[in-house]
Amino acid sequence: MPFFGWIGELRDGKILKADILAGVTVALVLVPQSMAYAQLAGLPAYYGLYASFLPPMIAAFFGSSRQLATGPVAVVSLMTAAALEPIAAANPEGFLIYAVLLALFVGVFQISLGLLRLGVLVDLLSHPVVVGFTNAGAIIIATSQLSKLFGVTAESAPHHYEKVYNVLVAAMQNTHMMTLAFAVVAIGIMVGLKKYMPKIPNVLAAVVVTTVGAWLLGFETEMGGKVVGSIPAGLPPISLPSGIDWDIATQLMATAVIISLIGFMEAISIAKAMAARTRQKLDANQELIGQGLSNITSGLFSGYPVSGSFSRSAVNIDNGAVTGFSSVVTGLVVGLTLLFLTPLLYHLPQATLASVIILAVINLIKIEPIIHAWKAEKQDAIVAVVTMLLTLYMAPHLEIGILVGLVLSIALFIVRSMRPRVAVLSRYHDGTMRDISVHPLPTSDHIQLLRFDGSLYFANAGYFEDKVLELVASKPNLRYIIIDGEGINQIDSTGEEVLRHLAERLKSNNIEFLVARMKKQFMDTIRSTHLLEEIGVDHFFSRIQFALNYAWDGLGDDYDRTQCPLRRQVD
């Protein structure tokens, strides 16, 4: 019960006042945003309000982040739309039930991960995959609103890019100019206020101005424009979905898993950023439980899948929110809107909601992380680009892009781990051991020092053996091979077996196999398999220098160690 940690702080009047102000401010952004995102999900606008009433409160009570603002978000709404589109085409009357069911599936899966302490599974979605998918998702979301922006209807198509083309063709032929005008006004208000008067809630201002303008001008009745229309007054009743076709429901489960992971990754990324700023303790598994309960609550009260919002969380913390009570205030304001203010939203133009979505997701399109990934590791940049392009091409089947990106990132990681860096070391002038491929240093004909920069397991054990044998072949007078084990974090049964055979083969060629600077995990394995005794306890050393001393002593008095390239130079 994380809320027990902050509920007592509300006795402080300053904290209570700050939370109320932040909660009201977030609600002013959330009300129009949630309606816009619901329509992005292919649902009636009021479903967004239902998903913004109780879920933010539940997430605040049971999540570990105090400032995370939960509710409808763009990417999850887009994925919901992709999941529901085929159902809506086959069953236009009953597909709303499956939106509710999807929220329940997402919630159950997230709670299961949290209770089983499996939040670490989210780490399988690498940063490049998320960056590529987020960029593609933002582009898809923005372009999906073009028809509402221009006030046109276009023929549907199997792929999103084909539908966008149809919309652009229709816009060139039959743009509804007043719809476009309202969109331009809304965008102008939001951009202008954000730049010149940032303290004024720009989204709310755009909604108020365009709604009043649409009412005064008869935008719907006289001009044929599209508005939100009637919104049922009152709070959503608690109910369970009925009349479910379980063949269809099972098809939603795979999408629910992906939405759960993507939604939670977005939420936990935001929560971590805010925790670093406020120095609060964050528990990923507890946050999974909070997000799961909020999704179940959304499903029980006629909502759809929710997650943590970056923009609203930023508004929350920037307005001084200290505890989760700010999200409780946000939910209460949304509840008051449902009870008393829905008639005022009747004349809100659809073009305004489209403008809200477009401006909200433009900031999600970021090329800099891909460029940065290219500088850090080119393969990661390739994963990001492939994920982005494939998601764009396969839309509305968004899960394909994520799954391919996930498989590609894991495959590339395995390939990299199969061929870790193997460095031949020699003594540098400052006394340290350096890679001779980087620093052209002389090496000994009798003693070779080798460093393996990776865990020794089935996929790279053969590679390790090949490299050692290549070194042996290049040094016919070799007597000692010293393995610097500092980089070997783990060793599996295959790696242990290779070490055993390698030591035996070297011994048969009168070459001794020495290991220095081993880690505990390495030593635990070779002790339990008795390889330590077979190679010889005296062949393992805590420092490289001790291994060198052993080798020099073994070479005898005839060997002039003062001329050995591995000797430490003394000024």
PDB file of N, CA and C in Angstrom, residues 37-38 40-42 72-82 304-305:
ATOM      1  N   TYR A  37      -7.533  11.147 -27.531  1.00  0.00           N
ATOM      2  CA  TYR A  37      -6.901   9.837 -27.586  1.00  0.00           C
ATOM      3  C   TYR A  37      -7.923   8.714 -27.725  1.00  0.00           C
ATOM      4  N   ALA A  38      -9.091   8.889 -27.122  1.00  0.00           N
ATOM      5  CA  ALA A  38     -10.139   7.881 -27.280  1.00  0.00           C
ATOM      6  C   ALA A  38     -10.547   7.767 -28.747  1.00  0.00           C
ATOM      7  N   LEU A  40      -8.627   8.542 -31.230  1.00  0.00           N
ATOM      8  CA  LEU A  40      -7.491   7.913 -31.894  1.00  0.00           C
ATOM      9  C   LEU A  40      -7.581   6.394 -31.772  1.00  0.00           C
ATOM     10  N   ALA A  41      -8.094   5.921 -30.641  1.00  0.00           N
ATOM     11  CA  ALA A  41      -8.258   4.480 -30.425  1.00  0.00           C
ATOM     12  C   ALA A  41      -9.465   3.921 -31.164  1.00  0.00           C
ATOM     13  N   GLY A  42     -10.203   4.778 -31.868  1.00  0.00           N
ATOM     14  CA  GLY A  42     -11.380   4.330 -32.593  1.00  0.00           C
ATOM     15  C   GLY A  42     -12.614   4.214 -31.726  1.00  0.00           C
ATOM     16  N   PRO A  72      -5.176   7.854 -20.505  1.00  0.00           N
ATOM     17  CA  PRO A  72      -4.997   7.566 -21.933  1.00  0.00           C
ATOM     18  C   PRO A  72      -3.725   8.218 -22.480  1.00  0.00           C
ATOM     19  N   VAL A  73      -2.976   7.481 -23.295  1.00  0.00           N
ATOM     20  CA  VAL A  73      -1.769   8.013 -23.931  1.00  0.00           C
ATOM     21  C   VAL A  73      -1.799   7.654 -25.411  1.00  0.00           C
ATOM     22  N   ALA A  74      -0.986   8.355 -26.186  1.00  0.00           N
ATOM     23  CA  ALA A  74      -1.065   8.261 -27.642  1.00  0.00           C
ATOM     24  C   ALA A  74      -0.689   6.872 -28.168  1.00  0.00           C
ATOM     25  N   VAL A  75       0.472   6.343 -27.745  1.00  0.00           N
ATOM     26  CA  VAL A  75       0.954   5.086 -28.319  1.00  0.00           C
ATOM     27  C   VAL A  75       0.019   3.929 -27.966  1.00  0.00           C
ATOM     28  N   VAL A  76      -0.410   3.868 -26.703  1.00  0.00           N
ATOM     29  CA  VAL A  76      -1.330   2.805 -26.293  1.00  0.00           C
ATOM     30  C   VAL A  76      -2.669   2.937 -27.022  1.00  0.00           C
ATOM     31  N   SER A  77      -3.119   4.163 -27.235  1.00  0.00           N
ATOM     32  CA  SER A  77      -4.371   4.384 -27.978  1.00  0.00           C
ATOM     33  C   SER A  77      -4.240   3.895 -29.413  1.00  0.00           C
ATOM     34  N   LEU A  78      -3.081   4.167 -30.016  1.00  0.00           N
ATOM     35  CA  LEU A  78      -2.847   3.707 -31.389  1.00  0.00           C
ATOM     36  C   LEU A  78      -2.851   2.182 -31.459  1.00  0.00           C
ATOM     37  N   MET A  79      -2.203   1.542 -30.487  1.00  0.00           N
ATOM     38  CA  MET A  79      -2.156   0.080 -30.483  1.00  0.00           C
ATOM     39  C   MET A  79      -3.536  -0.510 -30.201  1.00  0.00           C
ATOM     40  N   THR A  80      -4.319   0.178 -29.395  1.00  0.00           N
ATOM     41  CA  THR A  80      -5.700  -0.257 -29.163  1.00  0.00           C
ATOM     42  C   THR A  80      -6.502  -0.190 -30.454  1.00  0.00           C
ATOM     43  N   ALA A  81      -6.319   0.899 -31.188  1.00  0.00           N
ATOM     44  CA  ALA A  81      -7.019   1.047 -32.472  1.00  0.00           C
ATOM     45  C   ALA A  81      -6.629  -0.075 -33.428  1.00  0.00           C
ATOM     46  N   ALA A  82      -5.325  -0.400 -33.470  1.00  0.00           N
ATOM     47  CA  ALA A  82      -4.857  -1.458 -34.366  1.00  0.00           C
ATOM     48  C   ALA A  82      -5.465  -2.801 -33.988  1.00  0.00           C
ATOM     49  N   TYR A 304     -10.622   2.091 -21.490  1.00  0.00           N
ATOM     50  CA  TYR A 304      -9.771   1.272 -22.350  1.00  0.00           C
ATOM     51  C   TYR A 304      -8.342   1.364 -21.803  1.00  0.00           C
ATOM     52  N   PRO A 305      -7.348   0.647 -22.348  1.00  0.00           N
ATOM     53  CA  PRO A 305      -6.015   0.591 -21.736  1.00  0.00           C
ATOM     54  C   PRO A 305      -5.385   1.961 -21.510  1.00  0.00           C
TER      55      PRO A 305
END
